Tab-separated table of C-alpha atoms in Angstrom:
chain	number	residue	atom	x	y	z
A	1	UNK	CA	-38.919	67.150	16.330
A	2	UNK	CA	-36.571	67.225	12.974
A	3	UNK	CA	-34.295	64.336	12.924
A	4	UNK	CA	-30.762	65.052	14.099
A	5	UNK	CA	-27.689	63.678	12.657
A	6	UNK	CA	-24.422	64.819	14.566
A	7	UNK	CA	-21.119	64.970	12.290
A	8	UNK	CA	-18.291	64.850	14.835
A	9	UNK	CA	-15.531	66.072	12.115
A	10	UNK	CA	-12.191	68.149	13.283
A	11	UNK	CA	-11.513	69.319	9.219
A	12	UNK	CA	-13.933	72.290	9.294
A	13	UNK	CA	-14.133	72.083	5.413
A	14	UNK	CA	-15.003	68.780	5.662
A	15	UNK	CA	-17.741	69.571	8.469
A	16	UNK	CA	-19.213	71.954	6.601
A	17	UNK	CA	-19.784	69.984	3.397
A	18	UNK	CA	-21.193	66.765	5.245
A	19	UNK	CA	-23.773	69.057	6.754
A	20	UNK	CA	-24.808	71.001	3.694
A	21	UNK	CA	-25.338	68.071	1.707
A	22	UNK	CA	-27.391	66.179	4.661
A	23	UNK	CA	-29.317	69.544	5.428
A	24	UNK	CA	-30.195	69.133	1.735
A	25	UNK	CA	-31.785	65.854	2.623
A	26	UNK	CA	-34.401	67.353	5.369
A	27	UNK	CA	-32.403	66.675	8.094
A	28	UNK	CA	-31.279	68.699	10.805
A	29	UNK	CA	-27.546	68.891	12.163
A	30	UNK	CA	-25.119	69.510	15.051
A	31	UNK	CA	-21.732	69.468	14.126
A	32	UNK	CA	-18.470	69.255	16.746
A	33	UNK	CA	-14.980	69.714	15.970
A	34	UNK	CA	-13.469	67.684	18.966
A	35	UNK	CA	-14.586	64.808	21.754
A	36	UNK	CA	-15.399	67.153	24.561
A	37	UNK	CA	-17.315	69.385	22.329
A	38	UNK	CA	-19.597	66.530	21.150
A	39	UNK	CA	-19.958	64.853	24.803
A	40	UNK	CA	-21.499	68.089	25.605
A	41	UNK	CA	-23.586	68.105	22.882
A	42	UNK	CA	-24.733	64.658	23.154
A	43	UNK	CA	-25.569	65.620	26.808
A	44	UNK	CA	-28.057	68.463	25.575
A	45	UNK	CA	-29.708	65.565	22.725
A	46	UNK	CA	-28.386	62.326	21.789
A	47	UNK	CA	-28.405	62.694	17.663
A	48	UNK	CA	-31.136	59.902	16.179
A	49	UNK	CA	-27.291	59.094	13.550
A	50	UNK	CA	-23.979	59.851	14.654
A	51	UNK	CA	-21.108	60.461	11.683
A	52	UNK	CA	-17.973	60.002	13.266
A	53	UNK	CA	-14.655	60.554	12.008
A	54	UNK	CA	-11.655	58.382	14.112
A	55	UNK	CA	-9.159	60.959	14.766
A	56	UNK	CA	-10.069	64.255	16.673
A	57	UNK	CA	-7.150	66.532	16.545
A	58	UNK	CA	-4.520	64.753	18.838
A	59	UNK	CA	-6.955	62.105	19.591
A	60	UNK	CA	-6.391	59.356	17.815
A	61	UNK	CA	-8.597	57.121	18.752
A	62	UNK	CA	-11.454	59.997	19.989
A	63	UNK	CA	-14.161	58.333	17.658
A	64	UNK	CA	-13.944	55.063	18.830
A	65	UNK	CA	-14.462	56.454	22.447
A	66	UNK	CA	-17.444	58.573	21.469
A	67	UNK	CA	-18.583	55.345	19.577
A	68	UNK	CA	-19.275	53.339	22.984
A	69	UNK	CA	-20.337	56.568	24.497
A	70	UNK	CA	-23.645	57.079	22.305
A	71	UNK	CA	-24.045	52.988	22.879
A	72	UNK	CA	-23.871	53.117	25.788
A	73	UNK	CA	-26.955	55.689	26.677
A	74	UNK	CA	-28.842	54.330	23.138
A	75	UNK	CA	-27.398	50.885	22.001
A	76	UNK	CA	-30.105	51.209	18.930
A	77	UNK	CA	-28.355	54.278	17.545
A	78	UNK	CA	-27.242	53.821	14.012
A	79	UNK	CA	-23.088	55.035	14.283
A	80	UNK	CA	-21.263	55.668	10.908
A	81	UNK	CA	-16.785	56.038	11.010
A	82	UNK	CA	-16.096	58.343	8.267
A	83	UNK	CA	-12.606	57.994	8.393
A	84	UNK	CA	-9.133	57.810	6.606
A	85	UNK	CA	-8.210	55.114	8.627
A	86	UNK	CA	-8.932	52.262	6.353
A	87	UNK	CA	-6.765	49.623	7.567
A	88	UNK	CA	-8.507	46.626	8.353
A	89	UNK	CA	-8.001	46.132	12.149
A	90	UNK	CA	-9.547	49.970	12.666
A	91	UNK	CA	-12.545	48.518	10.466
A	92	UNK	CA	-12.586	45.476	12.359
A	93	UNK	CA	-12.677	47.477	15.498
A	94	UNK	CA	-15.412	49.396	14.443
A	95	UNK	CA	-18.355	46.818	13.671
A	96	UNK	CA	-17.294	45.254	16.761
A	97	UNK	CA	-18.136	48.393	18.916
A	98	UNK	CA	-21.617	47.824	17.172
A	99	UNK	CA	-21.203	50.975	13.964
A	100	UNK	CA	-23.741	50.376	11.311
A	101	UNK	CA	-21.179	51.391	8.551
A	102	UNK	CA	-17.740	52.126	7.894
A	103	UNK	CA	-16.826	54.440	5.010
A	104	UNK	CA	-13.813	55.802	3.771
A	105	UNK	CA	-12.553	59.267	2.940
A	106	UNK	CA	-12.828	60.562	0.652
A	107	UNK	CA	-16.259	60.165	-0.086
A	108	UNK	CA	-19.388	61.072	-2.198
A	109	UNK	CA	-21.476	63.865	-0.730
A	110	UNK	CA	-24.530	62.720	-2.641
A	111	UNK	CA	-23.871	58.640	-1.532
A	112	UNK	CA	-23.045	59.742	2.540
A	113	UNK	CA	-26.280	61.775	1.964
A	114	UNK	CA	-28.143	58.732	0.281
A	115	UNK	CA	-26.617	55.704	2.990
A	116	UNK	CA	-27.527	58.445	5.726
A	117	UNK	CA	-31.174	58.389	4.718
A	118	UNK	CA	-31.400	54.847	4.127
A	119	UNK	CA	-30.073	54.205	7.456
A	120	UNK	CA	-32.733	56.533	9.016
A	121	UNK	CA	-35.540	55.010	7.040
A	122	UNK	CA	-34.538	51.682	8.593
A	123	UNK	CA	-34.055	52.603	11.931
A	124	UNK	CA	-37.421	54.614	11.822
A	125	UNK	CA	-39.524	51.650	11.013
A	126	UNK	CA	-37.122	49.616	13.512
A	127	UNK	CA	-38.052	51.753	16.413
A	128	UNK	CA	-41.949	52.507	15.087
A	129	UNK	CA	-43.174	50.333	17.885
A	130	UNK	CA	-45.063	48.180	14.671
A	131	UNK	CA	-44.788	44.195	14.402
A	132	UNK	CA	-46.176	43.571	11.467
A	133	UNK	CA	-44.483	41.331	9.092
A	134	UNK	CA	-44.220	42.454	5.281
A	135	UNK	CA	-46.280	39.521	3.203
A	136	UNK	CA	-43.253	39.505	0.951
A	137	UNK	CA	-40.898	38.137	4.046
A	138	UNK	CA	-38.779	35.778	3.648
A	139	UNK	CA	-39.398	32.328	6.084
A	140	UNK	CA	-36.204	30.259	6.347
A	141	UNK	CA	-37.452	27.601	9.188
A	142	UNK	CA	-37.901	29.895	11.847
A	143	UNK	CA	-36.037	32.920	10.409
A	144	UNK	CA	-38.357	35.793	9.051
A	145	UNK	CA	-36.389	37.836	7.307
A	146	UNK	CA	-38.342	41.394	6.092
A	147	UNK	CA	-36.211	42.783	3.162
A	148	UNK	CA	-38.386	45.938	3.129
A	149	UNK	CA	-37.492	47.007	6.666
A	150	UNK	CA	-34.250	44.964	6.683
A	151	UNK	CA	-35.760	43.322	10.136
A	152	UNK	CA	-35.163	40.004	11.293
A	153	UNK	CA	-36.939	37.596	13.685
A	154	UNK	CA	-36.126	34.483	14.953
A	155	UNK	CA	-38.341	31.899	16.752
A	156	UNK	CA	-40.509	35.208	16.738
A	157	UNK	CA	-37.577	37.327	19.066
A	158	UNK	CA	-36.613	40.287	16.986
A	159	UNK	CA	-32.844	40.483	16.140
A	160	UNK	CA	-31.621	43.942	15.362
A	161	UNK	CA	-28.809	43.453	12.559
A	162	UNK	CA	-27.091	46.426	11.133
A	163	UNK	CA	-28.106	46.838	7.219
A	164	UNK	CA	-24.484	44.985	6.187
A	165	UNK	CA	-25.398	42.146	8.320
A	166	UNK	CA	-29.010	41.741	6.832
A	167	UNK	CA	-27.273	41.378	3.529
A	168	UNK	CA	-24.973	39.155	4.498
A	169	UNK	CA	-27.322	36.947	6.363
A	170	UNK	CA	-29.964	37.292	3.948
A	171	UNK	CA	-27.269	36.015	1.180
A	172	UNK	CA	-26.483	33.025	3.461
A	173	UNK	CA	-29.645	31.962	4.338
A	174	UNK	CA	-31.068	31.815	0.504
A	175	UNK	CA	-29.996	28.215	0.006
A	176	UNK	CA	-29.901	26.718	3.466
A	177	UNK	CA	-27.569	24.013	3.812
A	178	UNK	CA	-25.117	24.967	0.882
A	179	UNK	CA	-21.866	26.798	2.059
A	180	UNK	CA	-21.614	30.168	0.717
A	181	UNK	CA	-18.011	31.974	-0.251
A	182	UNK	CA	-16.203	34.405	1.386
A	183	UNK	CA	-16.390	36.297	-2.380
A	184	UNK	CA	-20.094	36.095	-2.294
A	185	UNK	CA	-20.543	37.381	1.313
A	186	UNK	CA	-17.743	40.124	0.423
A	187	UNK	CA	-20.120	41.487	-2.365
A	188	UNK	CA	-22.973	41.726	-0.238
A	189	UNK	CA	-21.643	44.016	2.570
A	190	UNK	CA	-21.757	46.612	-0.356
A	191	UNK	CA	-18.291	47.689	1.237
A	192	UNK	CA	-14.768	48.423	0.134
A	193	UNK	CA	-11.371	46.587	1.354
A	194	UNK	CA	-13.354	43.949	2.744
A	195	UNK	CA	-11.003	40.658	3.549
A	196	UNK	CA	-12.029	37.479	5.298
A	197	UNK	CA	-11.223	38.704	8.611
A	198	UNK	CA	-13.722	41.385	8.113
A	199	UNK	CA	-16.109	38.891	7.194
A	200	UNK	CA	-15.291	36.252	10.336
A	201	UNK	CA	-15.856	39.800	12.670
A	202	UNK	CA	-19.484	40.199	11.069
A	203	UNK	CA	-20.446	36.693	11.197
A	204	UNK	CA	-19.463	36.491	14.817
A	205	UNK	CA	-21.901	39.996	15.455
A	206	UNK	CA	-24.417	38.420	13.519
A	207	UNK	CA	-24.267	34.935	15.998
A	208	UNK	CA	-23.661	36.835	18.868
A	209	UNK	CA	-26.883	38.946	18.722
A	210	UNK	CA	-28.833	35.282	17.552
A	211	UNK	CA	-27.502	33.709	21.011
A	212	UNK	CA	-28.640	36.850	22.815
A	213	UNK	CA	-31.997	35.747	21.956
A	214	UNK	CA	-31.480	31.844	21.995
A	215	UNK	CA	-28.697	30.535	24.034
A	216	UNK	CA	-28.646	27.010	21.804
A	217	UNK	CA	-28.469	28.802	18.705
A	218	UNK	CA	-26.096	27.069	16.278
A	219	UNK	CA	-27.747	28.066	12.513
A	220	UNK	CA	-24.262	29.149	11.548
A	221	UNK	CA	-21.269	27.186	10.678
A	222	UNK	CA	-17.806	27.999	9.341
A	223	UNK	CA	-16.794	26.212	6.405
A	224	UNK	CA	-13.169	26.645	7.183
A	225	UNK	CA	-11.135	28.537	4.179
A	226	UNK	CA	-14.219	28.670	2.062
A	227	UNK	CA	-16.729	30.557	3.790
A	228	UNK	CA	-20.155	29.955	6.077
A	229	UNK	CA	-23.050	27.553	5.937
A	230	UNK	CA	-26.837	28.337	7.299
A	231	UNK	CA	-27.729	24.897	8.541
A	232	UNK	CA	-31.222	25.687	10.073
A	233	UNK	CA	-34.402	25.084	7.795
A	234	UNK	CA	-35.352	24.837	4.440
């Protein structure tokens, strides 16, 4: 079965040119102009990437809702916001309903097209059922971190990160025990508008998913005003 990416878009313009360019890629699409349209969708096939735009018509907050929706039935499901809503408590509120990436309108149609495929490559090896380790992983203590499939382990308990968080985790843990910037974490989420606050709301994602899988896990510390530290390992 073709891979399915559902663009949930109420500017049919818009909708149109997000799935030309990611039909272009090999990919096959379903495209809804409103909430209840894509609810019904999703209840035919749940998409293996979800685009979402914020506001749906007089919905303002319609792709937020449809956000925990898809989590809800597949909490794996990489979730993109494709939105003019750039301020930074929307973004905030985003990666802490769990969205892989939030990007702002306008955009590329080649990059959407290009961060859509990388996110698929990832979550396909993610979800291949395979446990092998790449020999060039990286072994902080015992963090593995696998920069080909962006997949971390730790104590040998997988911990699904989105592909911001890898960076940023994979940026703090390279000199354990030395505090790393706000600046420097900033530049690896690869992201726009990103402040501190933005920052604080992925580091608590990142230790929140760690103490899902070990309830004394304390690896990360804030250095307050400056940045975080990685304190486990070496």
């Amino acid at each position: 079965m073709a891979t399915l990416i559902a663009i949930v878009e109420d500017d049919p313009d818009q909708r149109a040119n997000y799935a030309d360019a990611i039909v272009k890629k090999g990919y096959e699409t379903a495209t809804y102009a409103s909430r209840a349209e894509a609810l019904a969708g999703f209840d035919e096939r749940i998409p293996d990437l979800a685009v979402l735009d914020i506001i749906l018509g007089p919905e303002v907050d319609a792709g937020f809702q449809l956000c925990r929706e898809l989590l809800a039935r597949k909490p794996t499901l990489p979730v993109i916001f494709l939105t003019e809503r750039i301020n930074e408590i929307d973004k905030i509120s985003g990666l802490r309903l769990g969205a892989w990436d939030y990007l702002p309108k306008p955009i590329s149609l080649d990059y959407l097209a290009e961060r859509i495929a990388s996110l698929i490559r990832i979550n396909d090896v993610r979800t291949s059922g395979e446990d092998s380790v790449s020999p060039t992983a990286r072994r902080v203590g015992g963090l593995v971190l696998d920069q080909d499939a962006l997949l971390v382990s730790w104590k040998g308990r997988r911990v699904d990160l989105s592909a911001t968080e890898f960076r940023m985790l994979a940026k703090l843990v390279r000199n354990p025990g030395h505090a790393v910037s706000y600046e420097t974490l900033m530049q690896s989420t690869m992201q726009s508008l990103v402040t501190h606050n933005t920052i604080n709301t992925h580091m608590r994602n990142i230790r929140k998913k760690f103490e899902r899988e070990d309830d004394e896990f304390a690896g990360i510390k804030s250095e307050y005003g400056f940045g975080y530290r990685w304190t486990v390992g070496g």
